[in-house]
Amino acid sequence: MVISTSPDGSPGSWTRAETIPAGAAACSFPLPEVAGAAVRAMCARADGTTAESAVVFVYSPVHCARRHSADSGPRLRYDCTARALFPDERAAHRFETDLLRLRELTAAASAPRVSPAGDTTTGSVASSGIDRWNAYLADCRRMIGAPLTDLAFGTSQLDLPQATSSRWIVSAVTLGVREEDDEGHEDETEEVDLLPTTSEPLIPYVAPEQRARCRAWAQRWVAALMGPDGSATAPVPVRLLVANLYVQLLAARVWDEQDQRWRDGLSRLLEALGSEVLAGEADHDASPETRRRLDAVAAVVMTLLVRDATFTGGGEHDVLAARAWHGGNAMIARAEPAEAEDLMIPPERALARVAPWSEVDRLIAPAQEDDPYAEAIERLTAAGWSVACEDGLW
């Protein structure tokens, strides 16, 4: 039996990949590196004719691969979604306990617990850059669950409680009318309450009676990202997840207008996102996709932090913003706004604290001017390399 592959299944594009000997029950062979590639099998019959299988298409080899040693790594004990965290006090408490436990297990581990996207030891399945990134995401999903991983990396829509909506929109569908009314109401349409069909993120909603509890949880979750010595010891997916939840809560107006304590949480989030210690992952093994996400989320967090503050002022908020800028401007200079578009929430709630695309982009420009190495670092990152500065040495 002959196994053939094609980039897209078109005629004339098929090439022989492997020959399965007679009597063999299974066979392994390299898969095409492009998602959507086609695979088929052909077998010669005894009468000289050939039988051809149906064409199958590669979707994601990582999801079909056998589990590997990373499955024994630390993970959250309880599966949960962001929707369940805020209205359920028990779920929020379990989540905080899990974060602390995961931080301790990760800090005590001597080997990486989440396989870096550049690691090829997970098997021959992760043969391309796309597959290695999917393998990394699969490990993250095993660590914190699929819903929270998708939230951390911006691959799904917002999953927080939603306020009931009473909006009306004009439907393009003409409603049926009685026959005797046809002449007088041929063009009649009616306003119909339809579910939104756009792909824009939904606006988070937290009930007023739940806001104080949510503020307390958010502050504790941020504190759980840092070790006793002030370094970030939580795994990168957990840091991104907490940053995402914090930004969503700001958009939900969990903090009152006069309550500025959210700024301290943002400052500590920036320290965690910019930490050189990637908790369970060597710095040089961090994938370009993860780096881009970290940089973009840091830019969104900084944009929120500098709201109503300046880098040159002497006020408490100004000093906090200037200190955070000094420590994180290198990340912001590399940031691509599109990598954190899910965190740019429309300001539909009164007094919501959000970071629009225009403000994030406006913040990146001066950061790039301050960082003469930003362009070189961006090109290295695009090529799959990672660069860091230690004691003035690159």
Coordinates of C-alpha atoms in Angstrom, one line a residue, residues 5 21 40 43 80 112 140 154 170 210 268 306 327 333 337:
T5 CA 0.4 13.4 0.3
P21 CA 4.4 -3.5 3.6
R40 CA -4.6 9.2 0.6
C43 CA -3.3 -0.4 -3.0
C80 CA -13.5 26.2 35.4
P112 CA 10.0 22.6 32.3
C140 CA -1.3 24.8 28.3
G154 CA -6.9 35.6 23.1
V170 CA -34.5 46.7 12.7
Q210 CA -20.4 41.2 43.5
R268 CA 2.5 44.4 39.6
V306 CA -1.1 55.7 32.3
G327 CA 10.8 48.7 33.5
A333 CA 8.3 48.8 21.9
P337 CA -1.6 45.6 18.9

